[in-house]
Coordinates of C-alpha atoms and ligand atoms in Angstrom, one line a residue:
M1 CA 157.8 100.4 85.1
G2 CA 156.4 103.8 85.9
T3 CA 152.7 104.3 86.5
S4 CA 152.2 105.6 83.0
G5 CA 153.4 102.2 81.6
R6 CA 156.6 103.8 80.2
L7 CA 159.8 102.1 81.2
S8 CA 161.5 104.4 83.8
L9 CA 164.3 104.2 86.4
T10 CA 163.2 104.9 90.0
W11 CA 165.4 105.9 92.9
I12 CA 165.1 107.3 96.3
N13 CA 164.3 111.1 96.3
K14 CA 163.8 111.2 92.5
D15 CA 161.3 113.9 93.1
R16 CA 163.8 116.1 95.0
S17 CA 166.8 118.2 94.1
L18 CA 170.3 118.8 95.3
I19 CA 172.5 121.8 96.1
S20 CA 176.3 121.7 96.1
T21 CA 177.9 121.9 99.6
R22 CA 181.3 123.5 100.3
D23 CA 183.0 120.2 100.9
G24 CA 182.4 119.1 97.3
G25 CA 179.3 117.1 98.2
Y26 CA 175.5 117.6 97.8
E27 CA 172.6 118.2 100.1
W28 CA 169.0 117.2 99.4
V29 CA 166.5 120.0 99.1
N30 CA 163.0 120.4 97.6
R31 CA 162.9 121.1 93.9
D32 CA 161.4 124.6 94.5
D33 CA 164.0 125.6 97.1
F34 CA 165.3 129.0 96.4
R35 CA 168.9 127.6 96.2
V36 CA 167.9 125.5 93.3
T37 CA 165.6 127.9 91.5
E38 CA 167.4 131.2 92.0
T39 CA 169.2 132.6 88.9
R40 CA 172.7 133.5 89.9
L41 CA 174.7 136.2 88.2
L42 CA 178.0 135.5 86.4
R43 CA 180.7 137.9 87.6
D44 CA 183.8 138.9 85.6
V45 CA 187.1 137.6 87.1
A46 CA 189.5 138.2 84.2
T47 CA 189.9 138.2 80.4
V48 CA 192.7 136.5 78.5
G49 CA 193.7 137.4 74.9
E50 CA 191.3 138.9 72.4
V51 CA 187.7 139.3 73.8
H52 CA 184.7 141.4 73.0
D53 CA 183.6 144.7 74.8
D54 CA 182.1 144.0 78.2
L55 CA 178.7 144.7 76.8
K56 CA 179.1 141.7 74.5
R57 CA 180.9 139.5 77.0
A58 CA 178.5 136.6 76.5
A59 CA 179.8 136.1 73.0
D60 CA 183.3 135.2 74.3
N61 CA 184.7 131.8 75.0
L62 CA 183.7 131.3 78.7
L63 CA 185.5 129.6 81.6
I64 CA 183.0 129.7 84.5
Q65 CA 184.0 128.7 88.1
G66 CA 181.2 127.4 90.2
D67 CA 178.6 124.6 90.5
N68 CA 177.5 123.7 87.0
G69 CA 173.8 123.6 88.1
D70 CA 174.0 127.3 88.9
A71 CA 176.2 128.1 85.9
L72 CA 173.8 126.3 83.4
R73 CA 170.8 128.0 84.9
A74 CA 172.5 131.4 84.5
L75 CA 173.5 130.6 80.9
S76 CA 169.9 129.7 79.9
R77 CA 168.1 132.4 82.0
L78 CA 170.2 135.6 82.1
P79 CA 169.0 137.3 79.0
E80 CA 172.5 138.3 77.8
F81 CA 173.7 134.7 77.9
A82 CA 170.4 133.1 77.0
D83 CA 170.3 135.0 73.6
E84 CA 173.7 133.6 72.8
Y85 CA 173.4 130.0 74.0
R86 CA 169.8 128.8 74.6
G87 CA 169.1 126.3 71.9
K88 CA 172.4 127.1 70.2
V89 CA 175.0 124.7 71.8
K90 CA 176.1 122.2 69.1
L91 CA 177.9 119.8 71.3
A92 CA 177.8 119.1 75.0
Y93 CA 180.6 116.6 76.0
I94 CA 180.6 115.8 79.7
D95 CA 183.0 113.6 81.7
P96 CA 181.4 113.7 85.2
P97 CA 182.8 111.9 88.2
F98 CA 182.2 108.2 87.4
N99 CA 181.1 107.4 90.9
T100 CA 183.8 104.8 91.3
G101 CA 183.8 105.2 95.1
Q102 CA 187.3 106.7 95.1
A103 CA 188.3 110.1 96.5
F104 CA 190.7 111.9 94.2
D105 CA 192.8 114.9 95.4
H106 CA 190.8 117.3 93.3
Y107 CA 187.2 116.0 93.6
K108 CA 185.1 113.3 95.3
D109 CA 184.1 110.3 93.2
G110 CA 181.8 108.4 95.5
V111 CA 178.3 109.5 96.3
E112 CA 175.0 107.6 97.0
H113 CA 173.6 106.3 93.6
S114 CA 170.5 108.4 94.2
V115 CA 172.6 111.5 94.7
W116 CA 174.6 110.8 91.5
L117 CA 171.5 110.1 89.5
T118 CA 169.7 113.2 90.7
M119 CA 172.8 115.4 90.2
M120 CA 173.1 114.1 86.6
R121 CA 169.4 114.3 85.8
D122 CA 169.2 117.9 86.9
R123 CA 172.3 118.9 84.9
I124 CA 171.3 116.9 81.8
L125 CA 167.9 118.7 81.8
L126 CA 169.6 122.0 81.9
I127 CA 172.0 121.0 79.1
R128 CA 169.0 119.9 77.0
D129 CA 167.6 123.5 77.1
L130 CA 170.9 124.8 75.8
L131 CA 171.4 122.3 73.0
A132 CA 170.6 123.3 69.4
P133 CA 168.0 121.3 67.5
D134 CA 170.8 119.7 65.6
G135 CA 173.1 119.4 68.6
S136 CA 174.2 116.3 70.6
I137 CA 175.2 115.3 74.1
W138 CA 178.1 112.9 74.8
V139 CA 178.2 111.4 78.3
H140 CA 181.6 109.8 79.2
L141 CA 181.4 107.1 81.9
D142 CA 182.5 103.7 83.0
D143 CA 180.6 100.6 84.2
S144 CA 179.9 102.1 87.6
E145 CA 177.0 104.2 86.4
G146 CA 177.1 103.7 82.6
A147 CA 174.0 101.5 82.3
Y148 CA 171.9 103.7 84.7
A149 CA 172.9 106.8 82.8
R150 CA 171.8 105.1 79.5
V151 CA 168.3 104.6 81.0
L152 CA 168.3 108.1 82.5
L153 CA 169.2 109.6 79.1
D154 CA 166.5 107.6 77.4
E155 CA 164.0 109.1 79.9
I156 CA 165.2 112.6 79.3
F157 CA 165.7 112.6 75.5
G158 CA 163.6 109.7 74.4
R159 CA 164.9 106.4 73.0
S160 CA 164.6 107.7 69.5
C161 CA 167.3 110.3 70.2
F162 CA 169.9 107.6 71.1
A163 CA 172.7 107.7 68.5
G164 CA 175.2 105.1 69.8
T165 CA 177.5 104.2 72.6
V166 CA 181.2 104.6 71.9
I167 CA 183.5 102.1 73.5
W168 CA 186.8 104.0 74.1
R169 CA 189.9 101.9 74.9
S170 CA 191.1 103.8 78.0
T171 CA 194.2 101.9 78.8
D172 CA 197.1 100.2 77.0
N173 CA 198.1 97.8 79.8
S174 CA 195.6 95.4 81.3
N175 CA 195.3 95.1 85.1
N176 CA 196.9 91.8 86.1
D177 CA 195.5 92.1 89.6
A178 CA 191.9 92.3 88.5
K179 CA 189.8 89.6 90.3
T180 CA 187.4 89.1 87.3
F181 CA 187.9 91.2 84.2
S182 CA 190.5 93.8 83.5
V183 CA 188.3 96.7 82.5
D184 CA 190.1 98.5 79.7
H185 CA 187.5 100.7 78.3
N186 CA 185.0 103.6 79.0
V187 CA 181.7 104.2 77.4
I188 CA 180.4 107.4 75.9
H189 CA 176.7 107.6 75.4
V190 CA 175.7 109.8 72.5
Y191 CA 172.2 111.3 72.1
G192 CA 170.9 113.8 69.5
K193 CA 168.8 116.7 70.8
S194 CA 166.3 115.6 68.2
P195 CA 165.6 112.2 66.6
G196 CA 167.5 111.7 63.3
W197 CA 170.6 113.6 64.5
L198 CA 173.5 113.0 62.0
T199 CA 177.2 112.6 62.6
N200 CA 179.8 114.1 60.4
R201 CA 181.6 111.5 58.3
V202 CA 185.2 110.7 59.3
A203 CA 188.2 110.3 57.1
R204 CA 189.1 106.8 56.1
R205 CA 192.1 105.2 57.9
E206 CA 194.7 103.6 55.7
D207 CA 193.6 100.1 56.7
Q208 CA 190.1 101.0 55.5
S209 CA 191.4 101.7 52.0
G210 CA 193.7 98.7 51.7
H211 CA 191.6 97.1 49.0
Y212 CA 192.3 100.1 46.7
S213 CA 195.4 99.9 44.5
N214 CA 196.7 101.2 41.1
P215 CA 198.5 98.3 39.3
D216 CA 198.0 99.9 35.9
N217 CA 198.8 103.5 36.8
D218 CA 195.3 104.7 36.2
P219 CA 195.6 108.6 36.2
R220 CA 192.5 108.8 38.5
G221 CA 194.6 107.0 41.2
P222 CA 193.9 103.8 43.3
W223 CA 190.8 101.8 42.5
F224 CA 189.1 98.5 43.2
D225 CA 186.7 96.7 41.0
G226 CA 184.6 94.5 43.3
N227 CA 181.4 96.6 43.4
P228 CA 178.3 94.8 42.0
L229 CA 177.2 95.4 38.4
G230 CA 173.7 93.8 38.7
S231 CA 170.4 95.6 39.4
P232 CA 169.0 94.9 42.9
N233 CA 165.5 94.6 41.4
P234 CA 164.4 92.9 38.2
R235 CA 163.8 95.4 35.4
K236 CA 163.1 94.6 31.8
N237 CA 165.0 97.5 30.2
L238 CA 168.1 96.5 32.1
Q239 CA 168.2 93.0 30.6
Y240 CA 170.4 93.0 27.6
E241 CA 173.5 91.3 26.3
I242 CA 176.9 92.9 25.7
V243 CA 179.4 91.7 23.1
S244 CA 183.1 92.2 23.9
P245 CA 185.8 93.2 21.3
Q246 CA 186.9 89.5 21.3
G247 CA 183.4 88.6 20.2
H248 CA 182.2 87.0 23.5
V249 CA 178.6 87.5 24.4
I250 CA 178.3 88.6 28.0
R251 CA 174.9 87.8 29.6
C252 CA 173.4 90.1 32.2
P253 CA 173.0 89.1 35.9
P254 CA 169.6 87.6 36.8
N255 CA 167.9 91.0 37.6
G256 CA 169.6 92.8 34.7
W257 CA 172.5 95.3 34.7
R258 CA 172.6 98.2 37.1
W259 CA 172.3 100.7 34.2
A260 CA 170.4 101.1 31.0
R261 CA 172.4 100.4 27.9
E262 CA 173.2 104.1 27.1
T263 CA 174.5 104.8 30.6
L264 CA 176.6 101.6 30.5
N265 CA 178.1 102.7 27.2
E266 CA 178.9 106.1 28.6
K267 CA 180.7 104.5 31.6
M268 CA 182.6 102.3 29.2
A269 CA 183.7 105.4 27.3
T270 CA 185.1 107.0 30.4
G271 CA 186.8 103.8 31.5
E272 CA 184.8 103.4 34.7
I273 CA 183.5 100.1 33.2
R274 CA 186.0 97.9 31.3
F275 CA 186.1 94.5 29.7
T276 CA 188.2 91.9 31.4
P277 CA 191.4 91.1 29.5
D278 CA 189.9 87.8 28.2
G279 CA 186.8 89.6 27.0
K280 CA 184.5 87.3 28.9
G281 CA 183.2 89.7 31.5
I282 CA 183.1 93.4 32.6
R283 CA 184.3 95.1 35.8
R284 CA 183.5 98.5 37.3
R285 CA 186.2 100.6 38.8
T286 CA 185.5 102.5 42.1
Y287 CA 188.1 105.2 42.7
L288 CA 189.4 106.1 46.2
L289 CA 189.4 109.7 45.1
E290 CA 185.7 109.8 44.7
Q291 CA 184.9 108.1 48.1
G292 CA 183.7 110.5 50.9
G293 CA 184.3 109.8 54.6
L294 CA 182.9 106.9 56.5
P295 CA 180.3 106.9 59.3
P296 CA 182.3 106.8 62.5
S297 CA 182.6 103.4 64.2
T298 CA 181.5 103.0 67.8
L299 CA 184.7 101.1 68.6
W300 CA 187.6 103.5 69.4
A301 CA 190.4 101.1 70.2
D302 CA 193.3 102.7 68.4
I303 CA 195.4 104.3 71.0
E304 CA 197.5 106.1 68.4
E305 CA 194.3 107.8 67.2
T306 CA 192.2 108.4 70.3
G307 CA 194.8 108.2 73.1
S308 CA 194.4 106.6 76.5
N309 CA 194.4 107.7 80.1
R310 CA 198.1 107.3 80.3
K311 CA 198.6 109.5 77.2
A312 CA 196.3 112.2 78.8
K313 CA 198.5 112.2 82.0
A314 CA 201.6 112.4 79.8
E315 CA 200.1 115.5 78.1
L316 CA 199.5 117.2 81.4
K317 CA 202.9 116.3 82.7
R318 CA 204.4 118.0 79.7
I319 CA 202.3 121.1 80.1
F320 CA 203.0 121.3 83.8
R321 CA 206.7 120.5 83.6
G322 CA 208.2 120.5 87.0
K323 CA 205.0 119.7 88.9
P324 CA 205.4 116.4 90.8
T325 CA 203.2 113.7 89.2
A326 CA 201.4 113.2 92.5
E327 CA 200.1 116.8 92.3
L328 CA 198.8 116.6 88.7
F329 CA 195.1 116.3 87.9
K330 CA 194.2 112.7 88.2
T331 CA 191.6 112.0 85.6
P332 CA 192.3 114.0 82.5
K333 CA 191.2 112.8 79.0
P334 CA 193.6 112.9 76.1
E335 CA 193.3 115.8 73.5
S336 CA 193.1 113.3 70.7
L337 CA 189.9 111.7 72.1
L338 CA 188.2 115.1 72.2
R339 CA 189.5 115.9 68.8
K340 CA 187.6 112.9 67.4
V341 CA 184.4 113.9 69.3
L342 CA 184.6 117.4 67.9
E343 CA 185.3 116.2 64.4
I344 CA 182.2 114.0 64.5
A345 CA 179.8 116.4 66.2
T346 CA 180.8 120.0 65.2
Q347 CA 182.1 122.4 62.5
P348 CA 184.4 125.3 63.1
G349 CA 182.6 128.2 64.8
D350 CA 180.1 125.9 66.6
V351 CA 179.6 126.2 70.4
V352 CA 181.0 123.3 72.5
L353 CA 180.0 123.0 76.2
D354 CA 181.7 120.9 78.9
C355 CA 180.3 121.6 82.4
F356 CA 182.6 119.1 84.2
G357 CA 185.8 120.9 83.2
G358 CA 188.6 119.0 85.1
S359 CA 191.9 120.0 83.6
G360 CA 190.2 121.8 80.7
T361 CA 190.9 119.3 77.9
T362 CA 187.6 120.1 76.1
A363 CA 188.2 123.8 76.0
A364 CA 191.8 123.3 75.0
V365 CA 190.8 121.1 72.0
A366 CA 187.8 123.3 71.0
H367 CA 190.1 126.4 71.1
K368 CA 192.8 124.8 69.0
M369 CA 190.1 123.5 66.5
G370 CA 188.4 126.9 66.1
R371 CA 185.2 126.1 67.9
R372 CA 183.7 128.4 70.5
W373 CA 183.5 127.0 74.0
I374 CA 182.1 127.1 77.5
L375 CA 183.8 125.3 80.3
T376 CA 182.5 125.2 83.9
E377 CA 184.3 123.7 86.9
R378 CA 183.3 123.7 90.5
E379 CA 186.7 123.6 92.3
S380 CA 188.5 126.9 92.3
G381 CA 191.8 125.1 93.0
T382 CA 191.4 123.1 89.8
V383 CA 190.6 126.2 87.8
D384 CA 193.6 128.1 89.2
K385 CA 196.1 125.3 89.1
F386 CA 195.2 123.5 85.8
I387 CA 192.6 125.1 83.6
R388 CA 193.8 128.8 83.6
P389 CA 197.5 128.0 83.1
R390 CA 196.7 125.5 80.4
L391 CA 194.3 127.8 78.5
D392 CA 196.5 130.9 79.0
C393 CA 199.4 129.0 77.4
I394 CA 197.2 128.0 74.4
V395 CA 196.2 131.6 73.8
N396 CA 199.7 132.8 74.2
G397 CA 201.2 130.2 71.9
E398 CA 203.1 128.5 74.6
E399 CA 201.5 125.0 74.3
P400 CA 202.7 123.1 71.3
G401 CA 201.7 119.7 72.7
G402 CA 198.5 117.6 72.5
I403 CA 196.8 118.0 69.1
S404 CA 198.5 121.4 68.4
K405 CA 200.7 120.0 65.6
A406 CA 198.0 117.8 64.1
V407 CA 195.5 120.7 63.7
G408 CA 198.1 123.4 63.0
W409 CA 197.5 125.4 66.2
E410 CA 199.9 128.3 66.9
K411 CA 198.3 130.9 69.1
G412 CA 195.5 133.5 69.4
G413 CA 191.9 134.0 70.4
G414 CA 190.9 134.5 74.0
F415 CA 188.4 133.9 76.7
R416 CA 186.6 135.3 79.6
H417 CA 187.0 133.9 83.1
L418 CA 183.7 134.3 85.1
E419 CA 182.5 133.0 88.4
V420 CA 179.0 132.2 89.7
A421 CA 178.0 135.0 92.1
P422 CA 176.8 134.0 95.6
S423 CA 173.1 133.7 96.3
M424 CA 171.3 137.0 96.7
Y425 CA 169.5 135.6 99.7
E426 CA 170.6 134.8 103.3
R427 CA 168.6 132.8 105.7
M428 CA 168.1 134.2 109.2
G429 CA 166.2 131.7 111.2
N430 CA 163.0 131.2 109.2
R431 CA 163.4 134.4 107.2
L432 CA 165.1 135.0 104.0
L433 CA 166.9 138.4 103.7
L434 CA 168.9 140.0 101.0
A435 CA 172.6 139.3 101.3
P436 CA 174.8 142.3 102.3
W437 CA 176.4 142.5 98.8
V438 CA 173.0 143.0 97.1
V439 CA 173.2 146.8 96.9
G440 CA 173.3 149.4 94.1
D441 CA 174.0 148.0 90.6
A442 CA 174.2 144.4 92.0
F443 CA 170.7 144.8 93.4
A444 CA 169.4 146.0 90.1
E445 CA 171.1 143.1 88.2
T446 CA 170.0 140.3 90.6
A447 CA 166.5 141.6 90.8
C448 CA 166.2 141.7 87.0
A449 CA 167.7 138.2 86.8
Q450 CA 164.9 136.8 89.1
I451 CA 162.0 138.2 87.1
P452 CA 161.5 136.2 83.9
G453 CA 161.3 137.9 80.6
F454 CA 162.9 141.2 81.5
E455 CA 166.0 142.1 79.5
L456 CA 168.7 144.3 81.1
E457 CA 168.8 147.7 79.4
P458 CA 172.4 148.9 79.8
G459 CA 172.8 152.6 79.8
S460 CA 169.2 153.4 80.6
E461 CA 168.6 156.2 83.1
S462 CA 168.3 155.1 86.8
P463 CA 166.2 153.6 88.3
F464 CA 165.1 151.9 85.0
V465 CA 167.2 148.7 84.4
G466 CA 165.1 146.4 82.2
R467 CA 162.3 146.0 79.7
K468 CA 159.8 143.4 78.6
G469 CA 158.1 145.0 75.5
R470 CA 156.2 148.1 76.8
R471 CA 156.7 147.1 80.4
R472 CA 159.7 148.6 82.1
L473 CA 161.6 147.4 85.2
A474 CA 162.7 150.0 87.8
V475 CA 164.8 148.9 90.7
V476 CA 165.1 151.2 93.8
D477 CA 167.8 150.3 96.4
G478 CA 165.8 151.9 99.2
L479 CA 162.4 153.2 100.1
V480 CA 159.8 154.2 97.4
A481 CA 157.7 157.1 98.6
E482 CA 155.0 159.0 96.6
S483 CA 157.6 161.4 95.2
T484 CA 159.6 158.4 93.8
V485 CA 156.4 157.1 92.1
Q486 CA 155.7 160.5 90.7
S487 CA 159.1 160.8 89.0
I488 CA 159.1 157.2 87.7
V489 CA 155.7 157.6 86.1
E490 CA 156.7 160.9 84.6
A491 CA 159.7 159.2 82.9
L492 CA 157.5 156.6 81.2
C493 CA 156.5 157.0 77.5
E494 CA 152.9 156.7 76.3
N495 CA 151.5 153.2 76.7
E496 CA 154.3 152.1 79.0
S497 CA 153.8 150.5 82.4
V498 CA 156.4 149.8 85.1
L499 CA 157.3 147.1 87.6
I500 CA 159.1 148.7 90.5
V501 CA 161.3 146.4 92.7
A502 CA 162.4 148.1 95.9
K503 CA 163.7 147.2 99.3
S504 CA 160.6 148.9 100.9
Y505 CA 157.7 151.1 99.9
L506 CA 155.0 153.2 101.5
R507 CA 151.4 152.0 101.1
E508 CA 150.5 155.5 99.8
A509 CA 153.1 155.1 97.1
A510 CA 151.6 151.9 95.8
S511 CA 148.1 153.5 95.7
L512 CA 149.4 156.5 93.8
L513 CA 151.2 154.2 91.3
E514 CA 147.9 152.3 90.6
K515 CA 146.1 155.6 90.1
L516 CA 148.7 157.2 87.8
S517 CA 149.6 154.2 85.8
P518 CA 147.0 151.4 86.0
G519 CA 148.7 148.0 85.4
S520 CA 151.9 149.1 87.0
R521 CA 153.1 147.4 90.3
I522 CA 155.5 147.5 93.1
K523 CA 157.3 144.5 94.6
K524 CA 159.3 144.4 97.7
A525 CA 162.6 142.4 97.7
P526 CA 163.1 139.8 98.7
Q527 CA 159.6 138.9 100.1
D528 CA 157.7 139.6 96.9
L529 CA 160.3 137.7 94.8
L530 CA 159.5 134.6 96.8
D531 CA 156.2 132.9 97.5
M532 CA 154.8 132.1 101.0
K533 CA 157.0 129.1 101.3
G534 CA 160.2 131.1 100.5
R535 CA 160.3 129.8 96.9
V536 CA 161.5 132.0 94.1
L537 CA 158.6 133.2 92.0
R538 CA 159.3 132.5 88.3
Ligands
SAM601 C1 186.4 113.4 85.5 S1 186.8 115.1 85.8 C2 186.8 115.8 84.2 C3 188.1 115.6 83.5 C4 188.2 116.4 82.2 N1 187.4 115.8 81.2 C5 189.6 116.4 81.7 O1 189.9 116.0 80.6 O2 190.4 116.9 82.5 C6 185.3 115.7 86.5 C7 185.4 117.2 87.0 O3 184.0 117.6 87.3 C8 184.1 118.5 88.3 N2 182.8 118.6 89.0 C9 182.2 117.7 89.7 N3 181.0 118.1 90.1 C10 180.8 119.3 89.6 C11 179.7 120.3 89.7 N4 178.6 120.1 90.3 N5 179.9 121.5 89.0 C12 181.0 121.7 88.3 N6 182.1 120.8 88.2 C13 181.9 119.7 88.8 C14 185.2 117.9 89.3 O4 185.7 118.9 90.1 C15 186.2 117.4 88.2 O5 187.2 118.4 88.0

């Protein structure tokens, strides 16, 4: 129990944060460490298929290589991406490492519980900012951390946003060597961004319509007649008798009929309500044709419908024909599982996010089902060996497997491959310096990304790079002298002020700026972008 009296989960270092390390692990740092708070840029690596102009690149499907903490921060803070995605993602499906203690070839799956919980907490908080008010998050796990994640999600979203936990049958052959149970399922916790989130209804399966039949060739098709005819509450005007053509008097149920006499007569005229052949009762026909979908069940045990781990591996084997099984991605999910998730939580055109990309199943399915998608993956080897070839084939019409046939996928569309840029800072002893790559346009872009609220102004005349209302941002990759201030102020329009970020400036230049344009300021990078403790100022 937390000090506030609210139920909460505690763990060691809950008040700290983590940064990814090169070996695929994590290192503890303070929450305000510049490596956690800095906004990284997203650099273009390649484009595949049809994409927008570079100026509208954020509107493309996005494959981002890099740590998902950095990628999610960039998506919600860099103005070009934030406009497109903050509060607009309809579905976040994540299938993070389960923390089973195993080491897979392509990623580690065993970290301290507190590391796992902190890593997840920080990512889920970032995802929450990106979710649309009517969006949902689906967190796919097993028993290793499933129960802890449920409490963590309650803490982040609130218990009122919990929609359900799907039990997905993950295997079609039980483990005969298990010491206790053969664990044959995974869990998927589902939370709405807001309380009252609604699922789409799902089509009925054949076995859910088995009670409908058409023995008398009714032109409206299969029907069943077991629905109640009585009113749920007693009402005087619903209590009347009916006389059948055979002359039998049919008494109403204890609370009366469900309809007033006129409505019941109308239903008799259309054939929806009919006398029984002996004339001693009436029946109401409910037609299959008129029934909508059903609310989705939490039990997904039909391997034909939602696949299994084995089916997912078989899908990859088919895509990467010739690759030895031992080299294939070890923990893919089947396309049919993701298809069902997308059917329940999205419509065509909605944005789907998966920040633990793996072999790219979520993006593959979203693409084939006409959703927009963002996929992030930390390991460059996984991106190069699995995700890129798989998605390239889908765009080029060379991937007829998985759900392609079922959803009628042929080819088309496209995506942008981006990577998270390195940090703009480098530590030298106790000092933070700008990294050597932070020059020219890169300096302008990174400086703008660190200063909240400024939008990049592409095409504006140097040194102006950004704007926040009537305040402009000028970035100077060098020294600002009095003459620089003079020319910058001359270029301002009436009522405009300026924030100048420069690598250095003369004191006289700062005084002149204050005199010529009161309210305007100069900041020196990186020192003035960080506070006294080396924290990024936001
Ligand atoms: C269980 S797999 C996902 C499998 C995926 N659903 C599929 O169908 O192929 C988890 C993936 O998350 C990636 N990952 C782990 N930590 C990450 C991080 N901090 N940032 C981005 N990706 C990460 C791993 O490299 C791994 O590829």
